[in-house]
């Protein structure tokens, strides 16, 4: 019965995770293959963190298989403002380096955990290619020296990133089976004009789904083929253990890791220092005004702010109040809106002034 | 005298200030460094604390403090030229300077 077997899997897993340094069990000598039962990007990233921090990978590498419901995932040192302007999709920052990817259930994620010494991305990617070719020999797939996997020599079907810790390391990659390419391209192509930063850039690529090449392929088939190849190469059972990323008994401390990954401080606050230099037009009654804004943002907070308005359009005292309250606050539309709705109480009851104020603040918020 | 940790960071102490960097072995293993994430001046570190990260074409790699102390200076040149870590890991590619709280460490 399905329920019983997954319970059994979870129990086996808890024994493995609790006594990592104990003797090997026959099913886990030489390696372990686990798959997440969750599609939540934060929970799954937390599992990666947990394995990296707690498991002894000496002679026992781990392959972790996971899929997420729609989300954009940026690299450790990327700038989310620079890359993505859509607010209605989940955004996560992973701990590995590299660029931005879009995940949905048509994309599979593979994480290869090893000791730092045994870290070897090319080997892992060749394993994936071997699995794909074993499944469909006619597929033209190969690994580039940028660690991408290309289909038909031109379409990217997999991107790679990695993290090297003290003793452990992991290499993870995506694999496009049947992802929504329309959403992918619309979410990932939104450059922010006027933003200067030395954050890790993202290199856009032409992508294709394996499903488009061969409609008989499914995510399940790909996962299974890769697990089988991994098992063969590590001489272990072709057995996939299911893992529940919310289970504190198997993964003590996991829920704190999941929470941390969702904090504003992690997702936005970890952005390398950047500056904005931009201008916008205010259309007010019959005139169009030019406003120039310069800001330095560090740890996601406005460190320096300068707003250039046409003289006397707003009383200078009010303008400097705005600059003062923005300085030190989060570069975040919610926070700015909260600030700007309280400020007008200090200024005289003048509806003309209020509408000018609101117009300016609205535009400021749109920059974030 | 330059001392090495098992994670391939080095520290060289002079006048009670330690300069920290990564070893030649480490920079070679990392590949070309494209970004250095370093702490704020004044950050207090304990031995083995994660104080930053280096991102290279290969991976994001955490940096661990070799000693306990307070960060007094960070290498600003790395912001525009992270490759200094590869080219000159023992000289111009230094990462941070810190006080040495416990010389015994």
Coordinates of C-alpha atoms in Angstrom, one line a residue:
Chain A
X1 CA 0.0 0.0 0.0
X2 CA 1.4 3.4 -1.0
X3 CA 1.0 5.0 2.5
X4 CA 2.8 2.1 4.2
X5 CA 5.7 2.1 1.8
X6 CA 6.2 5.9 2.2
X7 CA 6.0 5.6 5.9
X8 CA 8.6 2.8 5.7
X9 CA 10.8 5.0 3.6
X10 CA 10.5 7.9 6.0
X11 CA 11.4 5.7 8.9
X12 CA 14.5 4.3 7.1
X13 CA 15.4 7.8 6.3
X14 CA 15.2 9.0 9.9
X15 CA 17.5 6.2 11.0
X16 CA 20.0 7.3 8.3
X17 CA 19.8 11.0 9.2
X18 CA 20.0 10.5 12.9
X19 CA 23.1 8.3 12.9
X20 CA 25.1 9.6 10.0
X21 CA 28.3 8.4 11.3
X22 CA 27.1 4.9 12.2
X23 CA 27.8 1.9 10.1
X24 CA 26.2 1.8 6.7
X25 CA 23.0 0.0 6.1
X26 CA 23.0 -2.3 3.1
X27 CA 20.6 -0.1 1.2
X28 CA 22.6 3.0 1.6
X29 CA 26.2 2.0 1.2
X30 CA 27.8 4.1 -1.5
X31 CA 24.9 6.5 -1.9
X32 CA 21.4 7.6 -1.4
X33 CA 18.6 8.8 -3.7
X34 CA 15.8 10.9 -2.2
X35 CA 12.9 12.7 -3.6
X36 CA 10.8 15.5 -2.0
X37 CA 7.1 15.0 -1.7
X38 CA 6.7 18.8 -1.5
X39 CA 6.5 21.3 -4.4
X40 CA 7.3 24.3 -2.2
X41 CA 10.5 26.0 -3.4
X42 CA 11.4 27.2 0.1
X43 CA 10.9 23.9 1.7
X44 CA 13.0 22.2 -1.0
X45 CA 15.8 24.7 -0.7
X46 CA 15.7 24.2 3.0
X47 CA 16.2 20.4 2.5
X48 CA 19.4 21.2 0.5
X49 CA 20.6 23.4 3.3
X50 CA 19.9 20.7 5.8
X51 CA 21.7 17.9 4.0
X52 CA 24.6 20.3 3.4
X53 CA 24.8 21.2 7.1
X54 CA 24.0 17.8 8.7
X55 CA 24.8 14.8 6.6
X56 CA 28.1 13.0 6.5
X57 CA 28.7 12.5 2.8
X58 CA 32.0 10.7 3.1
X59 CA 31.6 7.7 0.7
X60 CA 27.9 8.3 0.8
X61 CA 26.9 10.8 -1.8
X62 CA 23.3 11.8 -2.1
X63 CA 21.1 12.6 -5.1
X64 CA 18.1 14.8 -4.3
X65 CA 15.2 15.0 -6.7
X66 CA 12.7 17.8 -6.5
X67 CA 10.1 19.9 -8.4
X68 CA 8.5 23.2 -7.5
X69 CA 5.2 24.9 -8.3
X70 CA 5.9 28.2 -10.2
X71 CA 8.7 30.2 -8.8
X72 CA 11.7 32.3 -9.8
X73 CA 14.9 31.4 -8.2
X74 CA 17.9 33.8 -8.1
X75 CA 21.5 33.1 -7.3
X76 CA 23.2 34.0 -4.0
X77 CA 24.6 37.3 -5.2
X78 CA 22.0 38.4 -7.7
X79 CA 19.8 41.5 -7.7
X80 CA 16.1 40.7 -7.8
X81 CA 15.1 44.2 -8.8
X82 CA 17.4 44.1 -11.8
X83 CA 16.0 40.8 -13.0
X84 CA 12.4 40.6 -12.2
X85 CA 9.6 43.1 -12.0
X86 CA 6.6 40.8 -11.7
X87 CA 5.2 40.7 -8.2
X88 CA 2.7 37.9 -8.5
X89 CA 5.1 35.0 -8.6
X90 CA 7.1 33.4 -5.8
X91 CA 10.6 34.6 -5.5
X92 CA 13.4 32.7 -3.8
X93 CA 17.1 33.2 -3.4
X94 CA 19.2 30.0 -3.3
X95 CA 22.6 29.7 -1.5
X96 CA 24.5 28.6 -4.6
X97 CA 25.9 31.0 -7.1
X98 CA 24.9 31.5 -10.7
X99 CA 22.0 33.0 -12.5
X100 CA 18.2 33.1 -12.5
X101 CA 15.9 30.3 -13.4
X102 CA 12.1 29.8 -13.6
X103 CA 10.7 26.6 -12.0
X104 CA 7.4 25.0 -12.4
X105 CA 6.2 21.4 -12.3
X106 CA 7.4 20.8 -15.8
X107 CA 11.0 21.4 -14.6
X108 CA 12.9 18.9 -12.6
X109 CA 15.7 19.8 -10.1
X110 CA 18.6 17.5 -9.4
X111 CA 21.1 18.1 -6.5
X112 CA 24.3 16.1 -6.3
X113 CA 25.7 16.1 -2.8
X114 CA 29.3 15.0 -2.2
X115 CA 32.2 15.8 0.0
X116 CA 34.0 18.9 -1.1
X117 CA 36.8 16.8 -2.5
X118 CA 34.6 14.7 -4.6
X119 CA 32.8 17.8 -6.1
X120 CA 32.6 17.2 -9.9
X121 CA 30.0 19.0 -12.0
X122 CA 31.0 17.6 -15.4
X123 CA 30.7 14.0 -14.2
X124 CA 27.2 14.7 -12.8
X125 CA 26.0 16.3 -16.0
X126 CA 27.4 13.5 -18.1
X127 CA 25.4 11.1 -15.9
X128 CA 22.3 13.0 -16.8
X129 CA 23.1 13.0 -20.5
X130 CA 23.8 9.3 -20.3
X131 CA 20.4 8.7 -18.6
X132 CA 18.6 10.8 -21.3
X133 CA 20.3 8.9 -24.1
X134 CA 19.5 5.6 -22.5
X135 CA 15.9 6.6 -22.4
X136 CA 15.8 8.0 -25.9
X137 CA 18.9 7.3 -28.0
X138 CA 18.0 9.7 -30.7
X139 CA 18.1 12.7 -28.5
X140 CA 20.9 15.2 -29.4
X141 CA 22.0 16.3 -26.0
X142 CA 25.4 17.3 -24.8
X143 CA 27.2 19.2 -22.0
X144 CA 28.9 22.5 -22.8
X145 CA 32.0 23.9 -21.0
X146 CA 29.7 26.4 -19.4
X147 CA 28.0 23.4 -17.7
X148 CA 24.8 23.8 -19.7
X149 CA 23.0 20.9 -21.3
X150 CA 22.0 21.7 -24.9
X151 CA 19.4 20.1 -27.0
X152 CA 20.1 20.0 -30.8
X153 CA 23.3 22.0 -30.2
X154 CA 21.3 25.2 -29.6
X155 CA 18.6 25.0 -26.9
X156 CA 19.4 25.1 -23.3
X157 CA 17.5 22.4 -21.3
X158 CA 19.6 22.6 -18.2
X159 CA 21.5 25.2 -16.1
X160 CA 23.9 24.5 -13.3
X161 CA 24.9 26.2 -10.0
X162 CA 26.9 25.0 -7.0
X163 CA 27.9 25.6 -3.5
X164 CA 31.1 24.7 -1.8
X165 CA 30.9 24.5 2.0
X166 CA 33.4 23.6 4.6
X167 CA 33.4 19.8 4.1
X168 CA 30.3 19.3 1.9
X169 CA 29.5 20.5 -1.6
X170 CA 26.5 20.4 -3.8
X171 CA 25.9 20.8 -7.5
X172 CA 22.3 21.3 -8.6
X173 CA 20.9 21.7 -12.0
X174 CA 17.5 22.1 -13.7
X175 CA 16.1 20.0 -16.5
X176 CA 13.3 21.3 -18.7
X177 CA 10.8 18.6 -19.4
X178 CA 7.5 20.4 -20.0
X179 CA 7.8 23.9 -18.4
X180 CA 5.7 26.9 -19.4
X181 CA 8.1 28.7 -21.7
X182 CA 5.7 31.6 -22.1
X183 CA 5.7 32.4 -18.4
X184 CA 9.4 31.7 -18.3
X185 CA 10.3 34.3 -20.9
X186 CA 7.9 36.9 -19.7
X187 CA 9.1 36.7 -16.1
X188 CA 12.8 36.7 -16.9
X189 CA 13.1 39.5 -19.4
X190 CA 12.5 42.7 -17.5
X191 CA 15.7 44.8 -17.4
X192 CA 15.6 47.7 -15.0
X193 CA 16.9 50.8 -16.7
X194 CA 19.1 53.0 -14.6
X195 CA 20.3 50.3 -12.2
X196 CA 24.0 49.9 -11.6
X197 CA 25.4 47.0 -9.7
X198 CA 28.1 44.4 -9.7
X199 CA 25.8 41.6 -8.8
X200 CA 26.0 38.3 -10.7
X201 CA 24.3 38.9 -14.1
X202 CA 22.0 36.4 -15.8
X203 CA 22.8 35.3 -19.3
X204 CA 19.6 34.8 -21.3
X205 CA 19.4 31.7 -23.4
X206 CA 17.1 30.0 -25.9
X207 CA 15.3 27.2 -24.2
X208 CA 13.3 24.2 -25.2
X209 CA 11.5 21.5 -23.4
X210 CA 12.4 17.9 -23.9
X211 CA 8.6 17.3 -24.3
X212 CA 8.7 19.4 -27.5
X213 CA 11.3 17.1 -28.9
X214 CA 9.6 13.9 -27.8
X215 CA 6.0 14.2 -26.5
X216 CA 6.1 10.7 -25.0
X217 CA 8.5 12.0 -22.3
X218 CA 7.2 12.9 -18.8
X219 CA 8.9 14.2 -15.7
X220 CA 8.5 10.9 -14.0
X221 CA 10.3 9.0 -16.7
X222 CA 13.2 11.4 -16.6
X223 CA 13.5 11.3 -12.8
X224 CA 13.4 7.5 -12.9
X225 CA 16.0 7.2 -15.7
X226 CA 18.4 9.6 -13.9
X227 CA 17.9 7.7 -10.6
X228 CA 18.6 4.4 -12.3
X229 CA 21.8 5.7 -13.9
X230 CA 22.9 7.2 -10.5
X231 CA 22.2 3.9 -8.8
X232 CA 24.1 2.0 -11.5
X233 CA 27.2 4.3 -11.3
X234 CA 27.3 4.2 -7.5
X235 CA 26.5 0.5 -7.3
X236 CA 23.5 1.0 -5.0
X237 CA 19.8 -0.1 -5.1
X238 CA 17.7 1.8 -7.6
X239 CA 15.5 2.8 -4.7
X240 CA 14.1 6.3 -4.2
X241 CA 13.3 7.3 -0.6
X242 CA 10.6 9.9 -0.2
X243 CA 11.2 12.8 2.1
X244 CA 8.8 15.2 3.7
X245 CA 10.5 18.6 4.0
X246 CA 8.2 19.6 6.9
X247 CA 9.0 16.7 9.1
X248 CA 11.1 17.9 12.1
X249 CA 11.6 14.3 13.4
X250 CA 13.5 13.3 10.3
X251 CA 15.1 16.7 9.6
X252 CA 15.4 18.5 13.0
X253 CA 15.6 22.3 12.5
X254 CA 14.2 22.2 9.0
X255 CA 11.3 24.5 9.6
X256 CA 13.6 27.3 10.8
X257 CA 15.6 26.9 7.6
X258 CA 12.4 27.2 5.6
X259 CA 11.4 30.3 7.4
X260 CA 14.7 32.0 7.0
X261 CA 14.6 31.5 3.2
X262 CA 11.3 33.3 3.1
X263 CA 12.4 36.4 5.0
X264 CA 12.7 39.7 3.3
X265 CA 16.2 40.0 4.8
X266 CA 17.3 36.9 2.9
X267 CA 15.4 37.3 -0.4
X268 CA 16.0 41.1 -0.9
X269 CA 18.4 42.1 1.9
X270 CA 21.2 39.9 0.6
X271 CA 21.3 41.9 -2.6
X272 CA 24.8 43.3 -3.3
X273 CA 25.0 47.1 -3.0
X274 CA 23.5 48.9 -6.1
X275 CA 22.5 52.3 -7.2
X276 CA 19.6 53.7 -9.1
X277 CA 19.8 56.7 -11.3
X278 CA 16.5 57.3 -13.1
X279 CA 14.0 59.9 -14.1
X280 CA 10.3 59.9 -14.6
X281 CA 7.6 62.3 -15.7
X282 CA 4.8 63.6 -13.4
X283 CA 1.7 64.6 -15.3
X284 CA 0.0 67.1 -13.2
X285 CA -3.0 69.1 -14.4
X286 CA -1.7 70.7 -17.5
X287 CA 2.0 70.3 -17.1
X288 CA 4.6 67.5 -17.4
X289 CA 7.4 67.6 -14.8
X290 CA 10.7 65.9 -14.9
X291 CA 11.8 64.2 -11.7
X292 CA 15.3 62.8 -11.3
X293 CA 16.0 60.2 -8.6
X294 CA 19.3 58.9 -7.4
X295 CA 19.5 56.2 -4.7
X296 CA 22.1 53.9 -3.2
X297 CA 20.7 50.7 -1.9
X298 CA 22.7 48.5 0.5
X299 CA 21.4 45.3 2.2
X300 CA 18.1 46.1 0.5
X301 CA 17.8 49.4 2.4
X302 CA 18.1 53.0 1.0
X303 CA 21.4 54.3 2.1
X304 CA 21.4 57.5 0.2
X305 CA 18.5 59.2 -1.5
X306 CA 18.3 62.3 -3.7
X307 CA 15.2 63.6 -5.4
X308 CA 15.4 66.4 -7.9
X309 CA 12.1 68.2 -8.4
X310 CA 11.2 71.4 -10.2
X311 CA 11.6 74.3 -7.8
X312 CA 8.7 75.0 -5.5
X313 CA 6.4 72.4 -6.9
X314 CA 6.5 71.0 -3.4
X315 CA 7.7 73.0 -0.4
X316 CA 11.3 72.1 0.2
X317 CA 10.7 71.1 3.8
X318 CA 8.2 68.5 2.7
X319 CA 10.6 67.2 0.0
X320 CA 13.4 66.9 2.5
X321 CA 11.1 65.1 4.9
X322 CA 10.4 62.5 2.2
X323 CA 14.1 62.0 1.6
X324 CA 14.8 61.8 5.3
X325 CA 12.2 59.1 5.9
X326 CA 13.2 57.1 2.9
X327 CA 16.8 57.0 4.0
X328 CA 17.4 53.9 6.0
X329 CA 14.1 52.3 5.1
X330 CA 13.7 49.2 2.9
X331 CA 13.7 49.6 -0.8
X332 CA 10.2 48.1 -0.8
X333 CA 6.9 49.4 -2.1
X334 CA 4.9 48.3 1.0
X335 CA 7.3 50.1 3.3
X336 CA 7.3 53.2 1.2
X337 CA 3.6 53.3 1.0
X338 CA 3.3 53.0 4.8
X339 CA 5.8 55.9 5.2
X340 CA 4.1 58.2 2.7
X341 CA 0.6 57.8 4.0
X342 CA 1.6 58.9 7.5
X343 CA 3.7 61.9 6.5
X344 CA 1.0 64.2 5.2
X345 CA -0.4 64.6 8.7
X346 CA 2.5 67.0 9.4
X347 CA 1.7 69.2 6.5
X348 CA -1.0 71.8 6.3
X349 CA -4.5 70.9 5.1
X350 CA -4.1 71.7 1.5
X351 CA -5.7 69.4 -0.9
X352 CA -3.5 70.7 -3.8
X353 CA -0.4 69.9 -1.8
X354 CA -1.8 66.5 -0.9
X355 CA -2.5 65.5 -4.5
X356 CA 1.0 66.6 -5.5
X357 CA 2.4 64.6 -2.6
X358 CA 0.5 61.5 -3.5
X359 CA 1.5 61.7 -7.1
X360 CA 5.1 61.9 -6.2
X361 CA 5.0 59.1 -3.7
X362 CA 3.1 56.8 -6.1
X363 CA 5.8 57.3 -8.6
X364 CA 8.5 56.7 -6.1
X365 CA 6.9 53.5 -5.0
X366 CA 6.8 52.3 -8.6
X367 CA 10.6 52.4 -8.7
X368 CA 10.7 49.6 -6.2
Chain B
X1 CA 54.0 34.5 10.0
X2 CA 51.2 33.2 7.8
X3 CA 49.1 30.4 9.3
X4 CA 46.7 28.2 7.4
X5 CA 43.4 26.7 8.4
X6 CA 42.1 23.4 7.2
X7 CA 39.7 25.2 5.0
X8 CA 42.5 26.9 3.1
X9 CA 42.2 30.4 4.6
X10 CA 45.3 32.0 5.8
X11 CA 45.9 34.7 8.5
X12 CA 49.0 36.8 9.0
X13 CA 49.2 38.8 12.2
X14 CA 51.2 42.0 12.5
X15 CA 50.8 44.6 15.4
X16 CA 47.8 42.7 16.7
X17 CA 45.9 43.0 13.4
X18 CA 45.4 39.8 11.4
X19 CA 45.0 39.9 7.6
X20 CA 42.9 37.1 6.1
X21 CA 42.9 35.6 2.7
X22 CA 42.6 32.3 0.9
X23 CA 45.4 30.0 -0.2
X24 CA 46.7 29.4 -3.7
X25 CA 45.2 25.9 -3.6
X26 CA 41.8 27.4 -2.7
X27 CA 41.8 30.1 -5.4
X28 CA 42.8 27.5 -8.0
X29 CA 40.1 25.1 -6.9
X30 CA 37.5 27.9 -7.0
X31 CA 38.3 29.2 -10.5
X32 CA 37.9 32.8 -11.5
X33 CA 36.3 34.8 -8.7
X34 CA 33.5 37.0 -10.0
X35 CA 32.1 38.4 -6.7
X36 CA 33.2 38.8 -3.1
X37 CA 30.7 39.2 -0.3
X38 CA 32.5 40.6 2.7
X39 CA 31.2 41.7 6.1
X40 CA 30.8 45.2 7.5
X41 CA 33.6 46.8 9.4
X42 CA 32.9 46.3 13.1
X43 CA 31.4 42.8 12.7
X44 CA 32.4 40.6 15.6
X45 CA 33.5 37.1 14.5
X46 CA 34.2 33.9 16.4
X47 CA 36.6 31.3 15.2
X48 CA 34.8 29.2 12.4
X49 CA 32.0 31.8 11.9
X50 CA 31.0 32.3 8.3
X51 CA 32.0 35.9 7.4
X52 CA 31.3 36.0 3.8
X53 CA 31.3 34.2 0.5
X54 CA 33.2 34.1 -2.8
X55 CA 31.4 33.5 -6.0
X56 CA 33.4 32.0 -8.8
X57 CA 32.5 30.6 -12.2
X58 CA 32.5 27.3 -10.4
X59 CA 30.4 27.9 -7.3
X60 CA 29.5 30.0 -4.3
X61 CA 31.9 29.2 -1.5
X62 CA 31.6 30.3 2.1
X63 CA 34.5 31.9 4.0
X64 CA 35.1 30.9 7.6
X65 CA 36.9 33.1 10.1
X66 CA 40.2 31.6 11.2
X67 CA 40.1 33.4 14.6
X68 CA 37.9 35.4 16.9
X69 CA 38.0 39.1 16.6
X70 CA 36.5 42.2 15.1
X71 CA 36.6 43.2 11.4
X72 CA 38.7 46.4 11.1
X73 CA 39.0 46.7 7.3
X74 CA 37.8 45.0 4.1
X75 CA 39.6 45.0 0.8
X76 CA 37.6 47.6 -1.2
X77 CA 39.6 46.8 -4.4
X78 CA 37.8 43.5 -4.6
X79 CA 34.5 45.2 -5.4
X80 CA 35.7 46.2 -8.9
X81 CA 38.4 43.7 -9.3
X82 CA 37.4 40.4 -7.7
X83 CA 40.0 38.6 -9.8
X84 CA 42.7 39.9 -7.5
X85 CA 41.9 36.9 -5.3
X86 CA 43.1 34.6 -8.0
X87 CA 46.0 36.7 -9.2
X88 CA 47.4 37.7 -5.9
X89 CA 45.9 35.6 -3.1
X90 CA 48.7 36.4 -0.7
X91 CA 49.2 40.1 -1.4
X92 CA 46.6 42.3 -3.2
X93 CA 43.9 39.7 -3.0
X94 CA 43.6 39.9 0.8
X95 CA 40.0 39.8 2.1
X96 CA 39.6 41.3 5.5
X97 CA 41.6 42.6 8.4
X98 CA 40.6 41.9 11.9
X99 CA 41.7 42.2 15.6
X100 CA 43.0 39.1 17.3
X101 CA 40.9 38.6 20.4
X102 CA 42.6 35.4 21.6
X103 CA 46.2 35.0 20.5
X104 CA 46.1 31.4 21.8
X105 CA 43.8 30.5 18.9

